[in-house]
CSV table of C-alpha atoms in Angstrom, one decimal:
chain,number,residue,atom,x,y,z
A,596,UNK,CA,-0.1,-0.3,0.1
A,597,UNK,CA,0.8,3.7,-0.6
A,598,UNK,CA,0.3,6.0,2.2
A,599,UNK,CA,0.6,9.8,2.2
A,600,UNK,CA,1.7,11.0,5.8
A,601,UNK,CA,0.8,14.7,6.2
A,602,UNK,CA,2.4,16.5,9.4
A,603,UNK,CA,0.3,19.9,9.5
A,604,UNK,CA,1.7,23.0,9.9
A,605,UNK,CA,1.0,26.8,8.7
A,606,UNK,CA,4.7,27.6,8.2
A,607,UNK,CA,5.7,24.1,7.4
A,608,UNK,CA,3.3,21.3,6.4
A,609,UNK,CA,5.6,18.0,6.3
A,610,UNK,CA,4.4,15.5,3.1
A,611,UNK,CA,6.0,12.4,2.8
A,612,UNK,CA,5.2,9.1,0.6
A,613,UNK,CA,5.9,5.8,1.4
A,614,UNK,CA,5.2,2.3,-0.4
A,615,UNK,CA,5.3,-1.1,1.5
A,616,UNK,CA,3.5,-3.5,3.6
A,617,UNK,CA,4.1,-5.2,6.9
A,618,UNK,CA,6.9,-7.5,7.0
A,619,UNK,CA,8.4,-6.4,4.5
A,620,UNK,CA,10.8,-3.3,4.0
A,621,UNK,CA,9.3,0.1,3.5
A,622,UNK,CA,10.4,2.1,0.6
A,623,UNK,CA,10.4,6.1,0.1
A,624,UNK,CA,8.2,7.4,-2.5
A,625,UNK,CA,9.1,11.3,-2.0
A,626,UNK,CA,9.2,13.8,0.8
A,627,UNK,CA,9.1,17.7,1.2
A,628,UNK,CA,7.4,20.3,3.0
A,629,UNK,CA,4.9,23.2,1.6
A,630,UNK,CA,5.9,26.4,2.9
A,631,UNK,CA,3.9,29.4,3.6
A,632,UNK,CA,4.7,32.9,4.4
A,633,UNK,CA,3.8,34.7,8.0
A,634,UNK,CA,3.8,37.8,5.8
A,635,UNK,CA,0.7,36.6,4.0
A,636,UNK,CA,-3.3,36.2,5.9
A,637,UNK,CA,-4.0,33.1,7.0
A,638,UNK,CA,-7.2,32.6,4.0
A,639,UNK,CA,-4.0,32.7,1.7
A,640,UNK,CA,-2.0,30.6,3.7
A,641,UNK,CA,-4.2,28.1,4.2
A,642,UNK,CA,-5.0,27.9,0.0
A,643,UNK,CA,-1.7,27.6,-0.5
A,644,UNK,CA,-1.7,24.3,1.7
A,645,UNK,CA,-4.7,23.0,0.2
A,646,UNK,CA,-3.3,23.5,-3.6
A,647,UNK,CA,0.0,21.8,-2.6
A,648,UNK,CA,-1.8,18.9,-0.6
A,649,UNK,CA,-4.0,18.3,-4.0
A,650,UNK,CA,-1.1,18.1,-6.2
A,651,UNK,CA,0.5,15.7,-4.3
A,652,UNK,CA,-2.4,13.4,-4.3
A,653,UNK,CA,-2.7,14.0,-7.6
A,654,UNK,CA,0.8,13.1,-8.3
A,655,UNK,CA,1.3,10.0,-6.1
A,656,UNK,CA,-2.3,8.6,-5.3
A,657,UNK,CA,-2.0,7.3,-2.4
A,658,UNK,CA,-4.0,4.2,-0.8
A,659,UNK,CA,-4.4,6.6,2.4
A,660,UNK,CA,-3.6,9.0,4.1
A,661,UNK,CA,-2.4,9.4,8.0
A,662,UNK,CA,-2.8,12.9,9.7
A,663,UNK,CA,-1.0,13.8,13.1
A,664,UNK,CA,-3.5,14.3,15.7
A,665,UNK,CA,-3.2,17.6,17.1
A,666,UNK,CA,-4.1,18.9,20.7
A,667,UNK,CA,-4.9,21.6,22.0
A,668,UNK,CA,-2.1,22.9,24.6
A,669,UNK,CA,-1.9,26.0,26.2
A,670,UNK,CA,2.1,26.2,26.1
A,671,UNK,CA,2.0,26.9,22.0
A,672,UNK,CA,1.0,30.0,20.5
A,673,UNK,CA,1.2,28.3,16.7
A,674,UNK,CA,-1.6,25.8,17.8
A,675,UNK,CA,-4.9,27.4,16.0
A,676,UNK,CA,-3.0,28.0,12.7
A,677,UNK,CA,-1.9,23.9,13.2
A,678,UNK,CA,-5.4,22.5,13.7
A,679,UNK,CA,-6.4,24.8,10.7
A,680,UNK,CA,-3.8,23.2,8.6
A,681,UNK,CA,-4.9,19.6,10.0
A,682,UNK,CA,-8.7,20.6,8.8
A,683,UNK,CA,-7.5,21.4,5.1
A,684,UNK,CA,-5.4,18.0,5.5
A,685,UNK,CA,-8.7,16.1,6.5
A,686,UNK,CA,-11.0,17.7,3.8
A,687,UNK,CA,-8.4,17.2,1.5
A,688,UNK,CA,-8.5,13.6,1.8
A,689,UNK,CA,-12.0,12.6,2.4
A,690,UNK,CA,-13.4,14.7,-0.4
A,691,UNK,CA,-11.8,12.3,-2.6
A,692,UNK,CA,-13.0,9.1,-0.6
A,693,UNK,CA,-9.5,8.2,0.5
A,694,UNK,CA,-9.3,6.3,4.0
A,695,UNK,CA,-8.3,9.4,6.9
A,696,UNK,CA,-6.2,8.2,9.9
A,697,UNK,CA,-4.9,9.9,12.9
A,698,UNK,CA,-2.3,9.1,15.0
A,699,UNK,CA,-1.0,11.0,18.0
A,700,UNK,CA,2.5,12.0,18.0
A,701,UNK,CA,3.2,9.3,20.6
A,702,UNK,CA,1.8,6.8,18.7
A,703,UNK,CA,4.4,8.1,16.0
A,704,UNK,CA,7.1,7.9,18.0
A,705,UNK,CA,6.4,4.4,19.6
A,706,UNK,CA,5.5,3.0,16.2
A,707,UNK,CA,9.2,4.1,14.4
A,708,UNK,CA,11.3,4.2,17.9
A,709,UNK,CA,9.7,1.9,20.3
A,710,UNK,CA,9.3,5.0,22.7
A,711,UNK,CA,6.5,7.3,23.3
A,712,UNK,CA,8.8,9.8,24.2
A,713,UNK,CA,11.6,10.0,21.4
A,714,UNK,CA,13.0,13.0,20.7
A,715,UNK,CA,13.0,14.5,17.1
A,716,UNK,CA,16.7,13.5,16.6
A,717,UNK,CA,15.8,10.0,17.7
A,718,UNK,CA,12.5,9.9,15.1
A,719,UNK,CA,14.7,11.3,12.2
A,720,UNK,CA,17.2,8.3,12.6
A,721,UNK,CA,14.8,5.7,13.0
A,722,UNK,CA,12.8,6.9,9.4
A,723,UNK,CA,16.5,6.9,8.4
A,724,UNK,CA,17.4,3.6,9.1
A,725,UNK,CA,13.6,2.3,8.1
A,726,UNK,CA,13.7,3.3,4.8
A,727,UNK,CA,17.6,2.8,4.3
A,728,UNK,CA,17.9,6.8,3.4
A,729,UNK,CA,21.9,8.6,3.8
A,730,UNK,CA,20.8,11.1,5.9
A,731,UNK,CA,17.8,11.9,8.1
A,732,UNK,CA,14.9,14.2,6.2
A,733,UNK,CA,15.7,17.8,6.5
A,734,UNK,CA,13.4,19.8,8.0
A,735,UNK,CA,12.0,17.5,11.2
A,736,UNK,CA,8.7,18.0,9.6
A,737,UNK,CA,9.3,16.0,6.7
A,738,UNK,CA,10.8,13.1,8.9
A,739,UNK,CA,7.8,13.5,10.7
A,740,UNK,CA,5.4,13.3,7.7
A,741,UNK,CA,7.5,10.0,6.6
A,742,UNK,CA,7.2,8.7,10.2
A,743,UNK,CA,3.7,9.1,10.5
A,744,UNK,CA,3.4,7.2,6.9
A,745,UNK,CA,5.5,4.4,8.1
A,746,UNK,CA,3.2,4.5,11.2
A,747,UNK,CA,0.4,3.8,9.3
A,748,UNK,CA,1.3,0.9,7.2
A,749,UNK,CA,2.5,-0.7,10.4
A,750,UNK,CA,-0.5,-0.2,12.1
A,751,UNK,CA,-2.6,-0.7,9.0
A,752,UNK,CA,-6.5,0.0,8.8
A,753,UNK,CA,-7.1,-1.7,12.2
A,754,UNK,CA,-6.4,1.8,14.2
A,755,UNK,CA,-9.0,3.8,11.9
A,756,UNK,CA,-11.7,0.7,12.4
A,757,UNK,CA,-11.1,0.9,16.4
A,758,UNK,CA,-11.5,4.7,15.9
A,759,UNK,CA,-14.7,4.7,13.9
A,760,UNK,CA,-15.9,1.7,16.1
A,761,UNK,CA,-15.1,4.1,19.1
A,762,UNK,CA,-16.8,7.1,17.9
A,763,UNK,CA,-20.3,5.6,17.0
A,764,UNK,CA,-20.1,3.9,20.7
A,765,UNK,CA,-19.6,7.4,22.1
A,766,UNK,CA,-22.3,8.6,20.4
A,767,UNK,CA,-24.5,6.0,21.2
A,768,UNK,CA,-23.6,6.5,25.0
A,769,UNK,CA,-24.1,10.2,25.2
A,770,UNK,CA,-27.9,9.5,23.4
A,771,UNK,CA,-28.6,7.4,25.7
A,772,UNK,CA,-27.3,9.6,28.6
A,773,UNK,CA,-29.5,12.6,27.1
A,774,UNK,CA,-32.7,10.5,27.1
A,775,UNK,CA,-32.2,9.5,30.4
A,776,UNK,CA,-32.0,13.2,31.5
A,777,UNK,CA,-35.2,13.6,29.7
A,778,UNK,CA,-37.0,11.3,31.5
A,779,UNK,CA,-35.6,12.3,34.6
A,780,UNK,CA,-36.9,16.0,34.2
A,781,UNK,CA,-40.4,14.6,32.7
A,782,UNK,CA,-40.7,12.5,35.7
A,783,UNK,CA,-39.5,15.3,38.1
A,784,UNK,CA,-41.9,17.7,36.2
A,785,UNK,CA,-44.7,15.4,36.8
A,786,UNK,CA,-44.1,14.8,40.4
A,787,UNK,CA,-44.1,18.5,41.1
A,788,UNK,CA,-47.8,18.8,39.3
B,1482,UNK,CA,-23.1,45.0,-0.2
B,1483,UNK,CA,-23.7,41.3,0.7
B,1484,UNK,CA,-21.9,39.8,3.3
B,1485,UNK,CA,-22.0,36.1,4.8
B,1486,UNK,CA,-21.1,35.6,8.3
B,1487,UNK,CA,-20.0,32.2,9.5
B,1488,UNK,CA,-19.5,31.4,13.0
B,1489,UNK,CA,-17.5,28.2,12.5
B,1490,UNK,CA,-18.1,25.2,14.8
B,1491,UNK,CA,-18.6,21.6,14.1
B,1492,UNK,CA,-21.5,20.4,15.6
B,1493,UNK,CA,-23.8,23.6,14.6
B,1494,UNK,CA,-22.0,26.0,12.1
B,1495,UNK,CA,-23.5,29.2,11.8
B,1496,UNK,CA,-24.3,31.2,8.5
B,1497,UNK,CA,-26.0,34.2,7.6
B,1498,UNK,CA,-26.4,36.5,4.9
B,1499,UNK,CA,-26.9,40.5,5.2
B,1500,UNK,CA,-27.2,43.0,2.4
B,1501,UNK,CA,-26.8,46.7,2.9
B,1502,UNK,CA,-24.3,49.7,3.5
B,1503,UNK,CA,-23.2,51.6,6.6
B,1504,UNK,CA,-25.7,54.1,7.6
B,1505,UNK,CA,-29.0,52.6,6.0
B,1506,UNK,CA,-30.8,50.0,7.3
B,1507,UNK,CA,-29.4,46.4,6.8
B,1508,UNK,CA,-31.7,43.5,5.6
B,1509,UNK,CA,-31.5,39.8,6.5
B,1510,UNK,CA,-31.2,37.2,3.1
B,1511,UNK,CA,-31.2,34.2,4.8
B,1512,UNK,CA,-29.7,32.6,8.0
B,1513,UNK,CA,-29.2,29.0,9.1
B,1514,UNK,CA,-27.2,26.8,10.4
B,1515,UNK,CA,-25.1,23.6,9.0
B,1516,UNK,CA,-25.2,20.7,11.4
B,1517,UNK,CA,-23.1,17.7,11.4
B,1518,UNK,CA,-22.9,14.6,13.4
B,1519,UNK,CA,-21.1,13.6,16.8
B,1520,UNK,CA,-21.4,10.2,15.5
B,1521,UNK,CA,-19.5,10.5,11.7
B,1522,UNK,CA,-15.6,10.5,11.6
B,1523,UNK,CA,-13.8,14.6,12.0
B,1524,UNK,CA,-12.9,14.4,8.2
B,1525,UNK,CA,-16.4,13.3,7.1
B,1526,UNK,CA,-18.0,16.3,8.8
B,1527,UNK,CA,-15.6,18.6,7.8
B,1528,UNK,CA,-16.3,17.6,4.1
B,1529,UNK,CA,-20.1,18.4,4.9
B,1530,UNK,CA,-19.1,21.8,6.7
B,1531,UNK,CA,-16.9,22.4,3.3
B,1532,UNK,CA,-20.1,21.2,1.1
B,1533,UNK,CA,-22.8,23.4,2.8
B,1534,UNK,CA,-20.3,26.5,2.8
B,1535,UNK,CA,-19.8,26.5,-0.7
B,1536,UNK,CA,-23.6,25.7,-1.4
B,1537,UNK,CA,-24.5,29.0,0.2
B,1538,UNK,CA,-21.8,31.1,-1.5
B,1539,UNK,CA,-23.1,29.3,-5.0
B,1540,UNK,CA,-26.5,30.5,-3.8
B,1541,UNK,CA,-26.2,34.0,-2.2
B,1542,UNK,CA,-22.7,35.1,-3.8
B,1543,UNK,CA,-22.0,37.7,-1.8
B,1544,UNK,CA,-18.9,40.4,-1.9
B,1545,UNK,CA,-17.4,39.6,1.4
B,1546,UNK,CA,-16.7,36.9,4.3
B,1547,UNK,CA,-16.6,37.6,7.6
B,1548,UNK,CA,-15.6,34.5,9.9
B,1549,UNK,CA,-15.2,34.7,13.8
B,1550,UNK,CA,-11.5,34.8,15.2
B,1551,UNK,CA,-10.9,31.6,16.9
B,1552,UNK,CA,-9.0,31.6,20.1
B,1553,UNK,CA,-7.3,28.8,21.7
B,1554,UNK,CA,-9.0,28.7,25.3
B,1555,UNK,CA,-8.1,25.7,27.9
B,1556,UNK,CA,-11.7,25.8,28.7
B,1557,UNK,CA,-13.1,24.1,25.8
B,1558,UNK,CA,-12.5,20.7,24.5
B,1559,UNK,CA,-14.8,21.7,21.2
B,1560,UNK,CA,-12.0,24.4,20.7
B,1561,UNK,CA,-9.6,21.8,17.8
B,1562,UNK,CA,-12.5,21.2,16.2
B,1563,UNK,CA,-13.9,24.9,15.8
B,1564,UNK,CA,-10.7,25.6,14.5
B,1565,UNK,CA,-10.7,23.1,11.9
B,1566,UNK,CA,-14.1,24.4,10.7
B,1567,UNK,CA,-13.1,27.5,10.6
B,1568,UNK,CA,-9.9,26.9,8.7
B,1569,UNK,CA,-12.4,24.9,5.8
B,1570,UNK,CA,-14.5,28.3,6.2
B,1571,UNK,CA,-11.5,30.6,5.5
B,1572,UNK,CA,-10.2,28.5,2.5
B,1573,UNK,CA,-14.0,28.1,0.7
B,1574,UNK,CA,-13.7,31.9,0.7
B,1575,UNK,CA,-10.5,32.3,-0.5
B,1576,UNK,CA,-9.9,29.9,-3.3
B,1577,UNK,CA,-12.9,32.2,-4.6
B,1578,UNK,CA,-11.1,35.2,-4.3
B,1579,UNK,CA,-13.4,36.7,-1.8
B,1580,UNK,CA,-12.3,39.3,1.0
B,1581,UNK,CA,-12.1,37.5,4.0
B,1582,UNK,CA,-12.4,39.5,7.3
B,1583,UNK,CA,-11.6,37.9,11.1
B,1584,UNK,CA,-13.5,39.1,13.9
B,1585,UNK,CA,-13.2,38.8,17.3
B,1586,UNK,CA,-16.2,37.4,19.6
B,1587,UNK,CA,-15.5,40.8,21.7
B,1588,UNK,CA,-15.6,43.0,18.5
B,1589,UNK,CA,-18.7,41.3,17.5
B,1590,UNK,CA,-20.9,42.1,20.4
B,1591,UNK,CA,-19.4,45.3,20.6
B,1592,UNK,CA,-20.6,46.6,17.3
B,1593,UNK,CA,-23.9,45.2,17.8
B,1594,UNK,CA,-24.8,45.9,21.1
B,1595,UNK,CA,-22.1,48.8,22.0
B,1596,UNK,CA,-20.6,46.5,24.8
B,1597,UNK,CA,-17.7,44.0,24.0
B,1598,UNK,CA,-19.2,41.7,27.1
B,1599,UNK,CA,-22.6,41.6,25.8
B,1600,UNK,CA,-24.4,38.1,26.4
B,1601,UNK,CA,-26.1,35.6,23.7
B,1602,UNK,CA,-29.6,36.8,24.9
B,1603,UNK,CA,-28.5,40.7,24.6
B,1604,UNK,CA,-26.8,39.7,20.9
B,1605,UNK,CA,-29.8,38.2,20.0
B,1606,UNK,CA,-32.3,40.7,20.8
B,1607,UNK,CA,-29.8,43.5,19.0
B,1608,UNK,CA,-29.5,41.5,15.7
B,1609,UNK,CA,-33.6,41.1,15.9
B,1610,UNK,CA,-33.7,45.2,16.4
B,1611,UNK,CA,-31.1,45.6,13.9
B,1612,UNK,CA,-32.7,43.6,11.1
B,1613,UNK,CA,-36.3,44.3,11.9
B,1614,UNK,CA,-36.8,40.4,12.5
B,1615,UNK,CA,-39.9,39.0,14.4
B,1616,UNK,CA,-38.0,37.1,17.0
B,1617,UNK,CA,-34.5,36.2,17.8
B,1618,UNK,CA,-32.6,33.5,15.0
B,1619,UNK,CA,-32.7,30.7,17.1
B,1620,UNK,CA,-30.0,28.8,17.7
B,1621,UNK,CA,-27.6,31.2,19.1
B,1622,UNK,CA,-24.8,30.1,16.1
B,1623,UNK,CA,-27.2,31.2,13.5
B,1624,UNK,CA,-28.0,34.9,15.5
B,1625,UNK,CA,-23.8,34.7,15.9
B,1626,UNK,CA,-23.6,34.5,12.2
B,1627,UNK,CA,-25.9,37.4,11.4
B,1628,UNK,CA,-23.5,39.7,14.3
B,1629,UNK,CA,-20.6,38.8,12.5
B,1630,UNK,CA,-22.1,39.9,8.9
B,1631,UNK,CA,-23.4,42.9,10.5
B,1632,UNK,CA,-20.3,43.8,12.1
B,1633,UNK,CA,-18.5,43.5,8.4
B,1634,UNK,CA,-21.1,45.8,6.9
B,1635,UNK,CA,-20.3,48.6,9.6
B,1636,UNK,CA,-16.5,48.4,10.3
B,1637,UNK,CA,-16.2,48.0,6.5
B,1638,UNK,CA,-13.1,47.0,5.1
B,1639,UNK,CA,-10.7,48.7,7.0
B,1640,UNK,CA,-10.5,46.2,9.2
B,1641,UNK,CA,-9.1,43.6,6.7
B,1642,UNK,CA,-6.5,46.5,5.6
B,1643,UNK,CA,-5.6,46.9,9.1
B,1644,UNK,CA,-5.2,43.6,10.0
B,1645,UNK,CA,-3.0,43.1,6.9
B,1646,UNK,CA,-0.8,45.8,7.7
B,1647,UNK,CA,-0.2,44.8,11.0
B,1648,UNK,CA,0.8,41.1,9.8
B,1649,UNK,CA,3.3,42.4,7.1
B,1650,UNK,CA,4.6,44.8,10.2
B,1651,UNK,CA,5.2,41.9,12.3
B,1652,UNK,CA,6.8,40.0,9.6
B,1653,UNK,CA,9.4,42.4,9.1
B,1654,UNK,CA,10.0,42.6,12.9
B,1655,UNK,CA,10.7,38.7,13.5
B,1656,UNK,CA,13.0,39.0,10.4
B,1657,UNK,CA,14.5,41.8,11.8
B,1658,UNK,CA,15.2,40.4,15.2
B,1659,UNK,CA,16.2,36.9,13.1
B,1660,UNK,CA,18.7,38.7,11.5
B,1661,UNK,CA,20.1,40.2,14.9
B,1662,UNK,CA,20.3,37.1,16.5
B,1663,UNK,CA,22.8,35.7,13.7
B,1664,UNK,CA,24.4,38.8,13.6
B,1665,UNK,CA,25.1,38.4,17.3
B,1666,UNK,CA,26.0,34.6,17.0
B,1667,UNK,CA,28.5,35.2,14.4
B,1668,UNK,CA,30.2,38.0,16.6
B,1669,UNK,CA,30.2,35.8,19.3
B,1670,UNK,CA,31.9,32.9,17.5
B,1671,UNK,CA,34.5,35.4,15.9
B,1672,UNK,CA,35.1,36.6,19.8
B,1673,UNK,CA,35.8,32.6,20.5
B,1674,UNK,CA,38.1,32.2,17.7
């Protein structure tokens, strides 16, 4: 299978394509970063990212897309731009009907290095070794995109299916809780009459 | 001028179209919310929002789009979804070449009610009065979208131009600081030799 990994970011959005299957050596197809200038308005930067990602999908026709899951952290001033870029990555893939999976940074680190707390240099070194490259891909966003693609090949579609099941279960639980609250409120209203 | 206001959200994305110019009564054209189900994967929800917004732009052909500016707040579990939805709103408008402006919630509250700390009910009441409606638009996300569109008509393009100037100035300051740091590092390296 061919996987496009996307490390979303507004200034540097990492993109990396990997070919392979579980249990066989993986191959690097291409890797780069889509750059946008902080001097441009946010909407133009997002359009540049959208066009860049569309061009990668057109050229490499991956079977699946893996995007880094972004978390709200109060310690980052760039988090909103990263979240917006990740939204674009998800839409660009999903509107083509491509399977999309989200992997957390620690899942990716654990998959490629064995430790969820590996640093950038360790991830870069493992990506270099796994794909038999001469040197770690630069910048780190490019290496991270390849690490995402590698993680996706190795973890397979299982994660996406588990996540889908979790979302459906969560929605059912919330619907049941809502119905229970409504029933309790109705009972309370009746008892007041 | 005709403005589409967008209050971005994953479960309810408010959309409202207003016609008018500064100093004349404004007119409601249409208002609604685009809804997506929490039972669906995030990428499908974002595609539904994208399609919904594209349909509104096709139907009403606004001259400008006003989107609520989203801030990172640690107290909200839905903030990442809201940021992703806002990214979609910005891209959908910008790739058509439409002028896009971002207004903060307090700018919108101040514009329609005179106070940046107005509550939902006060904003709804003022939108009702400004657009001469029979009742406040429901849900609140729909009223907020109209408040955004009203704000945009009243503040005009000035805000967008100021914001653009601010971004360019900021980028210049950062570039100058970077050059200064590089020069300082080079001087330090020379003095060590």
